[in-house]
Amino acid sequence: MGEALAAVPGILEANVYGVAVPGMDGRAGMASLVVNGDFRLDRLPGDLQHRLASYARPIFLRLSPRIDVTGTFKQRKVDLVREGFDPSAIADPLYVMDPHSGGYERLTSERHADIIAGLVQF
């Protein structure tokens, strides 16, 4: 999935991982992205539709200034997984795929609370 995301115009780097969502089996896909001025969030769902199966598209996005790497230049995921998708704990902009429109919307504290309470189904 990381290669497919990195092929989208404006995405310089992508780090893909799973986060726990209460009430969901397994983990939900999340991607930390480093983007430039060519990135268009409104076009991302269409770009991903052509590159990834629906089950492989990330539910959550995190726009980061950089992706941390290990001493052997592997992308670090442990801290990202631990931080999850809580907008009150993460300074980077977070987005969630709206299950009705299929587009990405800003993840607010209220929306986060609805997801945690199981009011949003993906």
PDB file of C-alpha atoms in Angstrom:
ATOM      1  CA  MET A   1       0.000   0.000   0.000  1.00  0.00           C
ATOM      2  CA  GLY A   2       2.889   2.378   0.740  1.00  0.00           C
ATOM      3  CA  GLU A   3       4.141   2.212  -2.856  1.00  0.00           C
ATOM      4  CA  ALA A   4       0.655   2.906  -4.212  1.00  0.00           C
ATOM      5  CA  LEU A   5       0.326   5.941  -1.952  1.00  0.00           C
ATOM      6  CA  ALA A   6       3.776   7.235  -2.841  1.00  0.00           C
ATOM      7  CA  ALA A   7       2.769   7.122  -6.523  1.00  0.00           C
ATOM      8  CA  VAL A   8      -0.014   9.669  -5.911  1.00  0.00           C
ATOM      9  CA  PRO A   9       0.944  13.196  -7.052  1.00  0.00           C
ATOM     10  CA  GLY A  10       2.110  15.294  -4.120  1.00  0.00           C
ATOM     11  CA  ILE A  11       2.927  12.424  -1.776  1.00  0.00           C
ATOM     12  CA  LEU A  12       6.673  12.302  -1.135  1.00  0.00           C
ATOM     13  CA  GLU A  13       6.685   9.488   1.442  1.00  0.00           C
ATOM     14  CA  ALA A  14       4.126   7.134   2.951  1.00  0.00           C
ATOM     15  CA  ASN A  15       4.350   4.998   6.074  1.00  0.00           C
ATOM     16  CA  VAL A  16       1.451   2.553   6.401  1.00  0.00           C
ATOM     17  CA  TYR A  17       0.455   0.808   9.632  1.00  0.00           C
ATOM     18  CA  GLY A  18      -2.574  -0.424  11.547  1.00  0.00           C
ATOM     19  CA  VAL A  19      -4.285   1.152  14.544  1.00  0.00           C
ATOM     20  CA  ALA A  20      -6.700  -0.380  17.006  1.00  0.00           C
ATOM     21  CA  VAL A  21     -10.283   0.867  16.835  1.00  0.00           C
ATOM     22  CA  PRO A  22     -12.633  -0.254  19.622  1.00  0.00           C
ATOM     23  CA  GLY A  23     -15.286  -2.633  18.307  1.00  0.00           C
ATOM     24  CA  MET A  24     -13.388  -3.438  15.104  1.00  0.00           C
ATOM     25  CA  ASP A  25     -11.766  -6.773  14.414  1.00  0.00           C
ATOM     26  CA  GLY A  26      -8.090  -6.472  13.584  1.00  0.00           C
ATOM     27  CA  ARG A  27      -6.649  -3.056  12.909  1.00  0.00           C
ATOM     28  CA  ALA A  28      -7.718  -0.138  10.751  1.00  0.00           C
ATOM     29  CA  GLY A  29      -5.355   1.069   8.059  1.00  0.00           C
ATOM     30  CA  MET A  30      -3.615   4.350   8.697  1.00  0.00           C
ATOM     31  CA  ALA A  31      -1.018   6.175   6.637  1.00  0.00           C
ATOM     32  CA  SER A  32       1.419   8.834   7.723  1.00  0.00           C
ATOM     33  CA  LEU A  33       2.147  10.996   4.686  1.00  0.00           C
ATOM     34  CA  VAL A  34       4.772  13.578   3.851  1.00  0.00           C
ATOM     35  CA  VAL A  35       3.309  15.792   1.130  1.00  0.00           C
ATOM     36  CA  ASN A  36       4.242  18.789  -0.975  1.00  0.00           C
ATOM     37  CA  GLY A  37       2.203  21.556  -2.610  1.00  0.00           C
ATOM     38  CA  ASP A  38       0.980  19.243  -5.373  1.00  0.00           C
ATOM     39  CA  PHE A  39      -0.967  17.091  -2.899  1.00  0.00           C
ATOM     40  CA  ARG A  40      -4.749  17.326  -3.234  1.00  0.00           C
ATOM     41  CA  LEU A  41      -6.684  15.689  -0.410  1.00  0.00           C
ATOM     42  CA  ASP A  42      -9.908  15.995  -2.406  1.00  0.00           C
ATOM     43  CA  ARG A  43      -8.413  13.916  -5.237  1.00  0.00           C
ATOM     44  CA  LEU A  44      -6.874  11.230  -3.037  1.00  0.00           C
ATOM     45  CA  PRO A  45      -9.933   8.913  -2.898  1.00  0.00           C
ATOM     46  CA  GLY A  46     -10.111   8.834  -6.705  1.00  0.00           C
ATOM     47  CA  ASP A  47      -6.369   8.266  -7.026  1.00  0.00           C
ATOM     48  CA  LEU A  48      -6.532   5.407  -4.533  1.00  0.00           C
ATOM     49  CA  GLN A  49      -9.570   3.863  -6.207  1.00  0.00           C
ATOM     50  CA  HIS A  50      -7.395   3.208  -9.269  1.00  0.00           C
ATOM     51  CA  ARG A  51      -4.417   1.945  -7.269  1.00  0.00           C
ATOM     52  CA  LEU A  52      -5.814  -0.037  -4.318  1.00  0.00           C
ATOM     53  CA  ALA A  53      -8.665  -2.407  -3.547  1.00  0.00           C
ATOM     54  CA  SER A  54     -11.278  -0.883  -1.228  1.00  0.00           C
ATOM     55  CA  TYR A  55     -10.135  -2.972   1.754  1.00  0.00           C
ATOM     56  CA  ALA A  56      -6.531  -1.751   1.273  1.00  0.00           C
ATOM     57  CA  ARG A  57      -7.288   1.993   1.338  1.00  0.00           C
ATOM     58  CA  PRO A  58      -6.326   3.731   4.580  1.00  0.00           C
ATOM     59  CA  ILE A  59      -9.153   4.808   6.851  1.00  0.00           C
ATOM     60  CA  PHE A  60      -7.004   7.337   8.682  1.00  0.00           C
ATOM     61  CA  LEU A  61      -4.403   9.789   7.369  1.00  0.00           C
ATOM     62  CA  ARG A  62      -1.765  11.712   9.253  1.00  0.00           C
ATOM     63  CA  LEU A  63       0.067  14.523   7.457  1.00  0.00           C
ATOM     64  CA  SER A  64       3.556  14.689   8.914  1.00  0.00           C
ATOM     65  CA  PRO A  65       6.541  16.927   8.170  1.00  0.00           C
ATOM     66  CA  ARG A  66       8.828  13.858   8.015  1.00  0.00           C
ATOM     67  CA  ILE A  67       8.859  10.101   8.531  1.00  0.00           C
ATOM     68  CA  ASP A  68      11.268   8.868  11.163  1.00  0.00           C
ATOM     69  CA  VAL A  69      13.571   5.992  10.265  1.00  0.00           C
ATOM     70  CA  THR A  70      15.653   3.520  12.252  1.00  0.00           C
ATOM     71  CA  GLY A  71      19.443   3.282  12.175  1.00  0.00           C
ATOM     72  CA  THR A  72      19.063   0.856   9.259  1.00  0.00           C
ATOM     73  CA  PHE A  73      16.786   3.281   7.384  1.00  0.00           C
ATOM     74  CA  LYS A  74      13.548   1.356   7.950  1.00  0.00           C
ATOM     75  CA  GLN A  75      10.464   3.438   8.632  1.00  0.00           C
ATOM     76  CA  ARG A  76       9.578   3.616  12.333  1.00  0.00           C
ATOM     77  CA  LYS A  77       6.034   2.491  13.048  1.00  0.00           C
ATOM     78  CA  VAL A  78       6.035   1.611  16.753  1.00  0.00           C
ATOM     79  CA  ASP A  79       5.441   5.163  17.997  1.00  0.00           C
ATOM     80  CA  LEU A  80       2.863   5.854  15.285  1.00  0.00           C
ATOM     81  CA  VAL A  81       0.892   2.717  16.189  1.00  0.00           C
ATOM     82  CA  ARG A  82       1.050   3.624  19.889  1.00  0.00           C
ATOM     83  CA  GLU A  83      -0.146   7.191  19.226  1.00  0.00           C
ATOM     84  CA  GLY A  84      -3.114   5.913  17.217  1.00  0.00           C
ATOM     85  CA  PHE A  85      -5.548   8.457  15.795  1.00  0.00           C
ATOM     86  CA  ASP A  86      -6.448  10.717  18.736  1.00  0.00           C
ATOM     87  CA  PRO A  87      -6.480  14.347  17.543  1.00  0.00           C
ATOM     88  CA  SER A  88      -6.134  15.637  21.110  1.00  0.00           C
ATOM     89  CA  ALA A  89      -2.808  13.805  21.481  1.00  0.00           C
ATOM     90  CA  ILE A  90      -1.323  14.365  18.001  1.00  0.00           C
ATOM     91  CA  ALA A  91      -0.216  17.746  16.671  1.00  0.00           C
ATOM     92  CA  ASP A  92      -0.142  16.612  13.016  1.00  0.00           C
ATOM     93  CA  PRO A  93      -3.326  17.075  10.969  1.00  0.00           C
ATOM     94  CA  LEU A  94      -5.441  13.907  11.015  1.00  0.00           C
ATOM     95  CA  TYR A  95      -8.133  12.850   8.561  1.00  0.00           C
ATOM     96  CA  VAL A  96     -10.660  10.037   8.454  1.00  0.00           C
ATOM     97  CA  MET A  97     -12.400   8.521   5.463  1.00  0.00           C
ATOM     98  CA  ASP A  98     -16.092   9.309   5.646  1.00  0.00           C
ATOM     99  CA  PRO A  99     -17.926   6.009   5.091  1.00  0.00           C
ATOM    100  CA  HIS A 100     -20.807   7.771   3.316  1.00  0.00           C
ATOM    101  CA  SER A 101     -19.006  10.136   0.938  1.00  0.00           C
ATOM    102  CA  GLY A 102     -15.788   8.148   0.557  1.00  0.00           C
ATOM    103  CA  GLY A 103     -13.795  11.362   0.986  1.00  0.00           C
ATOM    104  CA  TYR A 104     -11.340  12.283   3.709  1.00  0.00           C
ATOM    105  CA  GLU A 105     -12.497  14.742   6.368  1.00  0.00           C
ATOM    106  CA  ARG A 106     -10.615  16.399   9.206  1.00  0.00           C
ATOM    107  CA  LEU A 107     -10.675  14.180  12.296  1.00  0.00           C
ATOM    108  CA  THR A 108     -12.068  16.326  15.088  1.00  0.00           C
ATOM    109  CA  SER A 109     -12.284  15.422  18.758  1.00  0.00           C
ATOM    110  CA  GLU A 110     -16.043  14.965  18.352  1.00  0.00           C
ATOM    111  CA  ARG A 111     -15.626  12.619  15.386  1.00  0.00           C
ATOM    112  CA  HIS A 112     -12.940  10.707  17.292  1.00  0.00           C
ATOM    113  CA  ALA A 113     -15.331  10.274  20.222  1.00  0.00           C
ATOM    114  CA  ASP A 114     -18.022   8.965  17.849  1.00  0.00           C
ATOM    115  CA  ILE A 115     -15.558   6.417  16.408  1.00  0.00           C
ATOM    116  CA  ILE A 116     -14.463   5.275  19.880  1.00  0.00           C
ATOM    117  CA  ALA A 117     -18.129   4.949  20.931  1.00  0.00           C
ATOM    118  CA  GLY A 118     -18.826   2.750  17.885  1.00  0.00           C
ATOM    119  CA  LEU A 119     -21.167   5.281  16.246  1.00  0.00           C
ATOM    120  CA  VAL A 120     -19.161   5.269  13.007  1.00  0.00           C
ATOM    121  CA  GLN A 121     -18.887   2.055  11.011  1.00  0.00           C
ATOM    122  CA  PHE A 122     -16.248   1.649   8.315  1.00  0.00           C
TER     123      PHE A 122
END
